[in-house]
């Protein structure tokens, strides 16, 4: 009898685990993913730490760091190169000037705040404090030092890490970490000083956040895009079990309240929130947080964490919604060595939405550019499958750089899409000096498509996975069905692929006929989804990188893909005009996010397409 029960139970388990998975449509992934371009990695300062960067009103960039005082450098080409540093503030005897922050006010004045830190042996004439200097000529000359605040002369009762924000009213706010009220404990609060004359004079500090027995630290304030709230990201080590390390946390108040009537955020206040949804994003403890707002309202956060890096801190960046909540799409901007660290990081948002990540690596200050994209585009084009990129083929970006990977593997992958009535086209250029074209673990690209907007928890009918080896041969294709991947044979496909290579890169260009997706014509106007995965084999070890938060077996996490409208007339001299509304232009081009745009494409006598973009300003 017992044996019969075991057999029945076993058969029941087999039937459960072999049942088809029920289709579960979920809401599609919302939010931008950031594509970091390793080709833009640049050294700002050779030597130094704790750097901050802003874009000035004239379009140039300005950076500051601590290095024997406070140093400044500028860039007139969006960070491609930087001037030799100049010194804004020198170290007085027995004091290090540290952790600068900078801001340009609405009237053009630039304010740099910093933190005097006495060195041992301590004496009462040298205090921890906050100071600032002003420039009214774009950084050519600077004012004398202005006192903002003095704390104690003792290390355990000091103040730290100033960070500034200007409100629409003109009020300038300076937030800092403050130990000075807690001379008998190791507690720390976030304090705020205000200036109503452009940084010439400052109010006494007031508390804006404090968790009893713990250490709120390293504030970074922003005003949300809609102007409703002031949000300050801090490091907080008081979340309890599982969160004993610092954790990036936000505290907030409405702009109308503006920390009035002695309001401050306690440890149990509803306005103190963790930044990550831990059911979705990896648990990433760490301090030194930083927060910025994208032109269309989304927020970006950075912090340093040793997660997945053998405990060595490195910079991590996540994208939040317009309320500075629901941070996800975690990415690592810099590819650094196993024993290297990325410390005291910051972010800047320049141009019309490019994110600049800044980090202290190996004693230098480095930057890299990232491009937030919410929706992918495949324009109507005329690609030729020859393993070459030529003008007029129709890919979205001139250099086929709509998607860029490489900060995880160290191998830059630039990829783009286009289509015509016959096929969907994919182009990629992989910068790789250790190419492995053949074998089980060869270099390869895998493409994921959801062509029926299944937006499911698991692969369903309408989902496709196509792998292409470095040598251009096709791997076994996979098709979604009942929550699983079912495989076919490369001979089932009519895909055409061409490759080319040199010692430093290889190119794969592919045409996938619509018939390979079971379609008779391009699905213009429909929501599609796409993901890409790159495998780079080095020294016998394959390294894999994919789009942040794009899980290979979860179609709802893949990026939305739209096909552009087909031109009605492609004769020489004909003109195609396409209007992109606000919610689409953010993802069409990083150059014009947030504004309606008309794209005009005109075919030239030589067969190329000349494109003009016109902003439809109100």
PDB file of C-alpha atoms in Angstrom, residues 348-612:
ATOM      1  CA  UNK A 348      25.467  65.163 -13.915  1.00  0.00           C
ATOM      2  CA  UNK A 349      22.726  65.546 -16.510  1.00  0.00           C
ATOM      3  CA  UNK A 350      23.922  67.526 -19.533  1.00  0.00           C
ATOM      4  CA  UNK A 351      22.767  68.563 -22.967  1.00  0.00           C
ATOM      5  CA  UNK A 352      19.152  67.418 -23.174  1.00  0.00           C
ATOM      6  CA  UNK A 353      19.389  64.210 -21.186  1.00  0.00           C
ATOM      7  CA  UNK A 354      22.838  62.638 -21.350  1.00  0.00           C
ATOM      8  CA  UNK A 355      23.901  61.259 -17.962  1.00  0.00           C
ATOM      9  CA  UNK A 356      27.516  61.787 -16.935  1.00  0.00           C
ATOM     10  CA  UNK A 357      28.851  59.393 -14.296  1.00  0.00           C
ATOM     11  CA  UNK A 358      31.883  60.610 -12.323  1.00  0.00           C
ATOM     12  CA  UNK A 359      34.028  58.339 -10.161  1.00  0.00           C
ATOM     13  CA  UNK A 360      37.331  58.258  -8.312  1.00  0.00           C
ATOM     14  CA  UNK A 361      39.243  55.305  -9.768  1.00  0.00           C
ATOM     15  CA  UNK A 362      42.888  54.425  -9.060  1.00  0.00           C
ATOM     16  CA  UNK A 363      43.577  57.904  -7.681  1.00  0.00           C
ATOM     17  CA  UNK A 364      42.140  59.742 -10.705  1.00  0.00           C
ATOM     18  CA  UNK A 365      38.752  61.274 -11.493  1.00  0.00           C
ATOM     19  CA  UNK A 366      37.071  59.713 -14.515  1.00  0.00           C
ATOM     20  CA  UNK A 367      33.787  60.271 -16.338  1.00  0.00           C
ATOM     21  CA  UNK A 368      31.664  58.312 -18.784  1.00  0.00           C
ATOM     22  CA  UNK A 369      28.474  59.202 -20.669  1.00  0.00           C
ATOM     23  CA  UNK A 370      25.252  57.231 -20.498  1.00  0.00           C
ATOM     24  CA  UNK A 371      22.200  57.487 -22.731  1.00  0.00           C
ATOM     25  CA  UNK A 372      18.790  56.826 -21.142  1.00  0.00           C
ATOM     26  CA  UNK A 373      16.379  55.074 -23.516  1.00  0.00           C
ATOM     27  CA  UNK A 374      12.816  54.041 -22.763  1.00  0.00           C
ATOM     28  CA  UNK A 375      11.727  52.811 -26.184  1.00  0.00           C
ATOM     29  CA  UNK A 376      13.696  51.408 -29.118  1.00  0.00           C
ATOM     30  CA  UNK A 377      12.998  52.463 -32.692  1.00  0.00           C
ATOM     31  CA  UNK A 378      13.445  50.662 -36.016  1.00  0.00           C
ATOM     32  CA  UNK A 379      13.164  53.241 -38.819  1.00  0.00           C
ATOM     33  CA  UNK A 380      12.193  52.315 -42.352  1.00  0.00           C
ATOM     34  CA  UNK A 381      15.491  51.919 -44.166  1.00  0.00           C
ATOM     35  CA  UNK A 382      17.464  50.310 -46.969  1.00  0.00           C
ATOM     36  CA  UNK A 383      20.188  48.184 -45.320  1.00  0.00           C
ATOM     37  CA  UNK A 384      22.479  46.087 -47.480  1.00  0.00           C
ATOM     38  CA  UNK A 385      23.576  42.866 -45.795  1.00  0.00           C
ATOM     39  CA  UNK A 386      27.304  43.121 -46.433  1.00  0.00           C
ATOM     40  CA  UNK A 387      28.839  43.440 -42.949  1.00  0.00           C
ATOM     41  CA  UNK A 388      29.464  47.150 -43.507  1.00  0.00           C
ATOM     42  CA  UNK A 389      27.835  50.340 -42.266  1.00  0.00           C
ATOM     43  CA  UNK A 390      27.253  52.849 -45.041  1.00  0.00           C
ATOM     44  CA  UNK A 391      25.308  56.103 -45.294  1.00  0.00           C
ATOM     45  CA  UNK A 392      21.667  55.870 -46.148  1.00  0.00           C
ATOM     46  CA  UNK A 393      21.006  52.378 -44.802  1.00  0.00           C
ATOM     47  CA  UNK A 394      18.466  53.794 -42.389  1.00  0.00           C
ATOM     48  CA  UNK A 395      19.561  52.684 -38.944  1.00  0.00           C
ATOM     49  CA  UNK A 396      18.349  55.045 -36.218  1.00  0.00           C
ATOM     50  CA  UNK A 397      21.773  56.432 -35.303  1.00  0.00           C
ATOM     51  CA  UNK A 398      24.389  57.459 -37.851  1.00  0.00           C
ATOM     52  CA  UNK A 399      26.962  55.129 -36.260  1.00  0.00           C
ATOM     53  CA  UNK A 400      24.373  52.448 -35.416  1.00  0.00           C
ATOM     54  CA  UNK A 401      24.625  53.193 -31.690  1.00  0.00           C
ATOM     55  CA  UNK A 402      21.012  53.060 -30.543  1.00  0.00           C
ATOM     56  CA  UNK A 403      22.092  50.423 -27.999  1.00  0.00           C
ATOM     57  CA  UNK A 404      25.525  50.282 -26.377  1.00  0.00           C
ATOM     58  CA  UNK A 405      26.786  47.581 -24.004  1.00  0.00           C
ATOM     59  CA  UNK A 406      30.207  46.829 -22.619  1.00  0.00           C
ATOM     60  CA  UNK A 407      30.689  48.074 -19.079  1.00  0.00           C
ATOM     61  CA  UNK A 408      30.321  44.540 -17.677  1.00  0.00           C
ATOM     62  CA  UNK A 409      32.392  42.562 -20.161  1.00  0.00           C
ATOM     63  CA  UNK A 410      34.765  45.381 -21.097  1.00  0.00           C
ATOM     64  CA  UNK A 411      33.881  44.754 -24.744  1.00  0.00           C
ATOM     65  CA  UNK A 412      31.973  47.608 -26.398  1.00  0.00           C
ATOM     66  CA  UNK A 413      28.919  46.466 -28.346  1.00  0.00           C
ATOM     67  CA  UNK A 414      27.075  49.043 -30.478  1.00  0.00           C
ATOM     68  CA  UNK A 415      23.839  47.867 -32.086  1.00  0.00           C
ATOM     69  CA  UNK A 416      20.928  49.257 -34.058  1.00  0.00           C
ATOM     70  CA  UNK A 417      17.766  48.274 -35.918  1.00  0.00           C
ATOM     71  CA  UNK A 418      15.945  49.118 -39.155  1.00  0.00           C
ATOM     72  CA  UNK A 419      13.255  47.495 -41.306  1.00  0.00           C
ATOM     73  CA  UNK A 420      11.610  47.430 -44.710  1.00  0.00           C
ATOM     74  CA  UNK A 421       8.690  45.537 -46.208  1.00  0.00           C
ATOM     75  CA  UNK A 422      10.795  42.385 -46.479  1.00  0.00           C
ATOM     76  CA  UNK A 423      12.803  42.128 -43.247  1.00  0.00           C
ATOM     77  CA  UNK A 424      13.791  43.422 -39.866  1.00  0.00           C
ATOM     78  CA  UNK A 425      17.481  44.382 -39.859  1.00  0.00           C
ATOM     79  CA  UNK A 426      20.009  44.194 -37.049  1.00  0.00           C
ATOM     80  CA  UNK A 427      23.526  45.652 -37.096  1.00  0.00           C
ATOM     81  CA  UNK A 428      26.230  45.390 -34.439  1.00  0.00           C
ATOM     82  CA  UNK A 429      29.871  46.395 -34.191  1.00  0.00           C
ATOM     83  CA  UNK A 430      31.767  44.676 -31.372  1.00  0.00           C
ATOM     84  CA  UNK A 431      35.139  46.089 -30.301  1.00  0.00           C
ATOM     85  CA  UNK A 432      36.997  42.930 -29.338  1.00  0.00           C
ATOM     86  CA  UNK A 433      40.722  42.097 -29.444  1.00  0.00           C
ATOM     87  CA  UNK A 434      40.246  38.550 -28.165  1.00  0.00           C
ATOM     88  CA  UNK A 435      37.819  37.182 -30.732  1.00  0.00           C
ATOM     89  CA  UNK A 436      36.691  33.565 -30.523  1.00  0.00           C
ATOM     90  CA  UNK A 437      34.756  32.871 -33.758  1.00  0.00           C
ATOM     91  CA  UNK A 438      34.085  29.157 -33.316  1.00  0.00           C
ATOM     92  CA  UNK A 439      33.403  26.532 -30.689  1.00  0.00           C
ATOM     93  CA  UNK A 440      30.873  25.923 -27.959  1.00  0.00           C
ATOM     94  CA  UNK A 441      31.819  29.102 -26.073  1.00  0.00           C
ATOM     95  CA  UNK A 442      32.481  31.344 -29.042  1.00  0.00           C
ATOM     96  CA  UNK A 443      31.704  35.048 -29.076  1.00  0.00           C
ATOM     97  CA  UNK A 444      28.061  35.476 -29.983  1.00  0.00           C
ATOM     98  CA  UNK A 445      25.060  37.774 -30.065  1.00  0.00           C
ATOM     99  CA  UNK A 446      21.588  36.605 -29.012  1.00  0.00           C
ATOM    100  CA  UNK A 447      18.490  38.539 -30.085  1.00  0.00           C
ATOM    101  CA  UNK A 448      15.134  38.302 -28.282  1.00  0.00           C
ATOM    102  CA  UNK A 449      11.875  39.380 -29.899  1.00  0.00           C
ATOM    103  CA  UNK A 450       8.293  39.569 -28.686  1.00  0.00           C
ATOM    104  CA  UNK A 451       6.444  40.078 -31.967  1.00  0.00           C
ATOM    105  CA  UNK A 452       2.894  39.713 -30.613  1.00  0.00           C
ATOM    106  CA  UNK A 453       3.151  41.898 -27.519  1.00  0.00           C
ATOM    107  CA  UNK A 454       2.660  38.891 -25.266  1.00  0.00           C
ATOM    108  CA  UNK A 455       4.288  40.835 -22.408  1.00  0.00           C
ATOM    109  CA  UNK A 456       4.286  37.656 -20.377  1.00  0.00           C
ATOM    110  CA  UNK A 457       6.093  36.347 -17.326  1.00  0.00           C
ATOM    111  CA  UNK A 458       7.405  33.481 -19.504  1.00  0.00           C
ATOM    112  CA  UNK A 459       8.047  32.886 -23.227  1.00  0.00           C
ATOM    113  CA  UNK A 460       4.802  32.437 -25.125  1.00  0.00           C
ATOM    114  CA  UNK A 461       3.839  32.061 -28.764  1.00  0.00           C
ATOM    115  CA  UNK A 462       5.111  35.104 -30.598  1.00  0.00           C
ATOM    116  CA  UNK A 463       8.459  35.172 -28.730  1.00  0.00           C
ATOM    117  CA  UNK A 464      11.706  34.337 -30.555  1.00  0.00           C
ATOM    118  CA  UNK A 465      15.347  33.847 -29.599  1.00  0.00           C
ATOM    119  CA  UNK A 466      17.956  33.906 -32.381  1.00  0.00           C
ATOM    120  CA  UNK A 467      21.678  33.416 -31.739  1.00  0.00           C
ATOM    121  CA  UNK A 468      24.427  34.438 -34.161  1.00  0.00           C
ATOM    122  CA  UNK A 469      28.022  33.314 -33.719  1.00  0.00           C
ATOM    123  CA  UNK A 470      30.975  35.587 -34.282  1.00  0.00           C
ATOM    124  CA  UNK A 471      31.609  33.836 -37.651  1.00  0.00           C
ATOM    125  CA  UNK A 472      28.057  34.617 -38.785  1.00  0.00           C
ATOM    126  CA  UNK A 473      26.587  31.130 -38.513  1.00  0.00           C
ATOM    127  CA  UNK A 474      23.190  30.778 -36.896  1.00  0.00           C
ATOM    128  CA  UNK A 475      22.648  28.919 -33.668  1.00  0.00           C
ATOM    129  CA  UNK A 476      19.610  26.779 -32.953  1.00  0.00           C
ATOM    130  CA  UNK A 477      16.548  29.106 -32.928  1.00  0.00           C
ATOM    131  CA  UNK A 478      14.087  29.039 -30.054  1.00  0.00           C
ATOM    132  CA  UNK A 479      10.365  29.760 -30.091  1.00  0.00           C
ATOM    133  CA  UNK A 480       8.144  30.619 -27.138  1.00  0.00           C
ATOM    134  CA  UNK A 481       5.347  28.190 -26.374  1.00  0.00           C
ATOM    135  CA  UNK A 482       3.393  27.592 -23.176  1.00  0.00           C
ATOM    136  CA  UNK A 483       5.943  29.300 -20.964  1.00  0.00           C
ATOM    137  CA  UNK A 484       8.964  27.480 -22.389  1.00  0.00           C
ATOM    138  CA  UNK A 485      11.490  27.814 -25.155  1.00  0.00           C
ATOM    139  CA  UNK A 486      11.083  25.179 -27.869  1.00  0.00           C
ATOM    140  CA  UNK A 487      13.938  24.804 -30.295  1.00  0.00           C
ATOM    141  CA  UNK A 488      14.097  24.412 -34.029  1.00  0.00           C
ATOM    142  CA  UNK A 489      16.826  24.146 -36.644  1.00  0.00           C
ATOM    143  CA  UNK A 490      18.803  26.938 -38.325  1.00  0.00           C
ATOM    144  CA  UNK A 491      17.562  25.506 -41.619  1.00  0.00           C
ATOM    145  CA  UNK A 492      14.072  26.607 -40.567  1.00  0.00           C
ATOM    146  CA  UNK A 493      15.139  30.241 -40.975  1.00  0.00           C
ATOM    147  CA  UNK A 494      15.574  32.404 -44.025  1.00  0.00           C
ATOM    148  CA  UNK A 495      17.770  34.865 -42.151  1.00  0.00           C
ATOM    149  CA  UNK A 496      20.668  36.370 -44.085  1.00  0.00           C
ATOM    150  CA  UNK A 497      23.842  37.310 -42.218  1.00  0.00           C
ATOM    151  CA  UNK A 498      27.116  38.933 -43.239  1.00  0.00           C
ATOM    152  CA  UNK A 499      30.190  39.573 -41.118  1.00  0.00           C
ATOM    153  CA  UNK A 500      33.448  41.469 -41.372  1.00  0.00           C
ATOM    154  CA  UNK A 501      36.297  41.837 -38.910  1.00  0.00           C
ATOM    155  CA  UNK A 502      39.737  43.145 -38.080  1.00  0.00           C
ATOM    156  CA  UNK A 503      42.070  42.496 -35.173  1.00  0.00           C
ATOM    157  CA  UNK A 504      40.153  44.986 -33.036  1.00  0.00           C
ATOM    158  CA  UNK A 505      36.486  44.498 -33.935  1.00  0.00           C
ATOM    159  CA  UNK A 506      33.912  42.449 -35.757  1.00  0.00           C
ATOM    160  CA  UNK A 507      30.598  43.336 -37.405  1.00  0.00           C
ATOM    161  CA  UNK A 508      27.472  41.226 -37.709  1.00  0.00           C
ATOM    162  CA  UNK A 509      24.653  42.408 -39.966  1.00  0.00           C
ATOM    163  CA  UNK A 510      21.463  40.384 -40.256  1.00  0.00           C
ATOM    164  CA  UNK A 511      18.188  40.497 -42.156  1.00  0.00           C
ATOM    165  CA  UNK A 512      15.349  38.557 -40.545  1.00  0.00           C
ATOM    166  CA  UNK A 513      12.459  38.130 -43.012  1.00  0.00           C
ATOM    167  CA  UNK A 514       9.048  38.789 -41.537  1.00  0.00           C
ATOM    168  CA  UNK A 515       8.171  35.231 -42.497  1.00  0.00           C
ATOM    169  CA  UNK A 516      10.688  33.995 -39.878  1.00  0.00           C
ATOM    170  CA  UNK A 517       8.348  35.601 -37.332  1.00  0.00           C
ATOM    171  CA  UNK A 518       5.285  34.059 -38.953  1.00  0.00           C
ATOM    172  CA  UNK A 519       4.288  37.456 -40.365  1.00  0.00           C
ATOM    173  CA  UNK A 520       3.390  38.526 -43.863  1.00  0.00           C
ATOM    174  CA  UNK A 521       4.156  42.227 -43.412  1.00  0.00           C
ATOM    175  CA  UNK A 522       5.881  44.520 -40.923  1.00  0.00           C
ATOM    176  CA  UNK A 523       3.732  45.145 -37.814  1.00  0.00           C
ATOM    177  CA  UNK A 524       3.829  48.941 -38.002  1.00  0.00           C
ATOM    178  CA  UNK A 525       1.847  50.576 -35.208  1.00  0.00           C
ATOM    179  CA  UNK A 526       2.052  47.572 -32.891  1.00  0.00           C
ATOM    180  CA  UNK A 527       3.966  47.324 -29.646  1.00  0.00           C
ATOM    181  CA  UNK A 528       6.894  44.919 -29.999  1.00  0.00           C
ATOM    182  CA  UNK A 529       9.684  44.113 -27.533  1.00  0.00           C
ATOM    183  CA  UNK A 530      13.374  43.430 -27.951  1.00  0.00           C
ATOM    184  CA  UNK A 531      16.433  42.446 -25.918  1.00  0.00           C
ATOM    185  CA  UNK A 532      20.028  41.700 -26.779  1.00  0.00           C
ATOM    186  CA  UNK A 533      22.685  39.616 -25.066  1.00  0.00           C
ATOM    187  CA  UNK A 534      26.398  39.567 -25.906  1.00  0.00           C
ATOM    188  CA  UNK A 535      28.787  36.727 -25.024  1.00  0.00           C
ATOM    189  CA  UNK A 536      32.498  37.565 -24.996  1.00  0.00           C
ATOM    190  CA  UNK A 537      34.917  34.685 -24.503  1.00  0.00           C
ATOM    191  CA  UNK A 538      38.272  35.567 -22.937  1.00  0.00           C
ATOM    192  CA  UNK A 539      40.849  32.985 -21.880  1.00  0.00           C
ATOM    193  CA  UNK A 540      38.265  30.240 -22.071  1.00  0.00           C
ATOM    194  CA  UNK A 541      35.746  32.042 -19.872  1.00  0.00           C
ATOM    195  CA  UNK A 542      32.550  33.410 -21.451  1.00  0.00           C
ATOM    196  CA  UNK A 543      31.317  36.767 -20.093  1.00  0.00           C
ATOM    197  CA  UNK A 544      27.724  37.790 -20.740  1.00  0.00           C
ATOM    198  CA  UNK A 545      26.132  41.221 -20.784  1.00  0.00           C
ATOM    199  CA  UNK A 546      22.587  42.305 -21.546  1.00  0.00           C
ATOM    200  CA  UNK A 547      20.349  45.355 -21.273  1.00  0.00           C
ATOM    201  CA  UNK A 548      19.768  46.291 -17.595  1.00  0.00           C
ATOM    202  CA  UNK A 549      16.745  44.481 -16.142  1.00  0.00           C
ATOM    203  CA  UNK A 550      16.079  42.625 -19.426  1.00  0.00           C
ATOM    204  CA  UNK A 551      15.697  38.998 -18.344  1.00  0.00           C
ATOM    205  CA  UNK A 552      16.112  36.497 -21.213  1.00  0.00           C
ATOM    206  CA  UNK A 553      13.101  34.420 -20.151  1.00  0.00           C
ATOM    207  CA  UNK A 554      10.734  37.247 -19.142  1.00  0.00           C
ATOM    208  CA  UNK A 555       9.337  39.042 -22.201  1.00  0.00           C
ATOM    209  CA  UNK A 556       7.681  41.743 -20.088  1.00  0.00           C
ATOM    210  CA  UNK A 557      11.159  43.000 -19.116  1.00  0.00           C
ATOM    211  CA  UNK A 558      12.352  43.420 -22.716  1.00  0.00           C
ATOM    212  CA  UNK A 559      12.481  46.928 -24.162  1.00  0.00           C
ATOM    213  CA  UNK A 560       9.532  48.222 -26.127  1.00  0.00           C
ATOM    214  CA  UNK A 561      10.253  48.399 -29.866  1.00  0.00           C
ATOM    215  CA  UNK A 562       8.318  50.385 -32.461  1.00  0.00           C
ATOM    216  CA  UNK A 563       8.648  50.423 -36.227  1.00  0.00           C
ATOM    217  CA  UNK A 564       8.759  53.847 -37.840  1.00  0.00           C
ATOM    218  CA  UNK A 565       6.230  54.832 -40.461  1.00  0.00           C
ATOM    219  CA  UNK A 566       7.081  53.834 -44.009  1.00  0.00           C
ATOM    220  CA  UNK A 567       7.711  56.784 -46.362  1.00  0.00           C
ATOM    221  CA  UNK A 568       4.978  57.139 -48.925  1.00  0.00           C
ATOM    222  CA  UNK A 569       7.382  58.129 -51.707  1.00  0.00           C
ATOM    223  CA  UNK A 570      11.071  57.289 -51.993  1.00  0.00           C
ATOM    224  CA  UNK A 571      11.781  58.896 -55.346  1.00  0.00           C
ATOM    225  CA  UNK A 572      14.674  61.324 -55.697  1.00  0.00           C
ATOM    226  CA  UNK A 573      13.770  64.657 -54.154  1.00  0.00           C
ATOM    227  CA  UNK A 574      10.797  63.261 -52.262  1.00  0.00           C
ATOM    228  CA  UNK A 575      10.323  64.331 -48.667  1.00  0.00           C
ATOM    229  CA  UNK A 576       9.059  62.298 -45.747  1.00  0.00           C
ATOM    230  CA  UNK A 577       7.928  64.067 -42.604  1.00  0.00           C
ATOM    231  CA  UNK A 578       7.310  62.176 -39.397  1.00  0.00           C
ATOM    232  CA  UNK A 579       5.992  63.821 -36.225  1.00  0.00           C
ATOM    233  CA  UNK A 580       6.978  62.304 -32.904  1.00  0.00           C
ATOM    234  CA  UNK A 581       4.977  63.373 -29.830  1.00  0.00           C
ATOM    235  CA  UNK A 582       6.558  64.178 -26.492  1.00  0.00           C
ATOM    236  CA  UNK A 583       6.297  60.678 -25.017  1.00  0.00           C
ATOM    237  CA  UNK A 584       8.120  59.144 -28.021  1.00  0.00           C
ATOM    238  CA  UNK A 585      10.815  61.664 -28.771  1.00  0.00           C
ATOM    239  CA  UNK A 586      12.554  60.923 -25.467  1.00  0.00           C
ATOM    240  CA  UNK A 587      13.464  57.554 -26.859  1.00  0.00           C
ATOM    241  CA  UNK A 588      13.858  58.429 -30.513  1.00  0.00           C
ATOM    242  CA  UNK A 589      16.926  60.567 -29.983  1.00  0.00           C
ATOM    243  CA  UNK A 590      19.015  61.466 -26.974  1.00  0.00           C
ATOM    244  CA  UNK A 591      19.559  64.859 -28.555  1.00  0.00           C
ATOM    245  CA  UNK A 592      15.963  66.051 -28.337  1.00  0.00           C
ATOM    246  CA  UNK A 593      14.278  64.415 -25.332  1.00  0.00           C
ATOM    247  CA  UNK A 594      11.152  65.961 -23.948  1.00  0.00           C
ATOM    248  CA  UNK A 595      10.148  68.063 -26.982  1.00  0.00           C
ATOM    249  CA  UNK A 596       7.902  67.292 -29.985  1.00  0.00           C
ATOM    250  CA  UNK A 597       9.961  66.770 -33.094  1.00  0.00           C
ATOM    251  CA  UNK A 598       9.455  66.615 -36.826  1.00  0.00           C
ATOM    252  CA  UNK A 599      11.941  64.431 -38.696  1.00  0.00           C
ATOM    253  CA  UNK A 600      12.310  65.273 -42.395  1.00  0.00           C
ATOM    254  CA  UNK A 601      14.028  62.716 -44.613  1.00  0.00           C
ATOM    255  CA  UNK A 602      14.831  63.582 -48.227  1.00  0.00           C
ATOM    256  CA  UNK A 603      16.319  61.149 -50.740  1.00  0.00           C
ATOM    257  CA  UNK A 604      19.318  62.607 -52.549  1.00  0.00           C
ATOM    258  CA  UNK A 605      20.387  61.953 -56.167  1.00  0.00           C
ATOM    259  CA  UNK A 606      23.159  59.631 -54.946  1.00  0.00           C
ATOM    260  CA  UNK A 607      20.575  57.478 -53.185  1.00  0.00           C
ATOM    261  CA  UNK A 608      21.430  58.573 -49.652  1.00  0.00           C
ATOM    262  CA  UNK A 609      18.872  59.938 -47.240  1.00  0.00           C
ATOM    263  CA  UNK A 610      19.423  63.408 -45.822  1.00  0.00           C
ATOM    264  CA  UNK A 611      17.751  63.851 -42.449  1.00  0.00           C
ATOM    265  CA  UNK A 612      16.784  67.059 -40.716  1.00  0.00           C
TER     266      UNK A 612
END
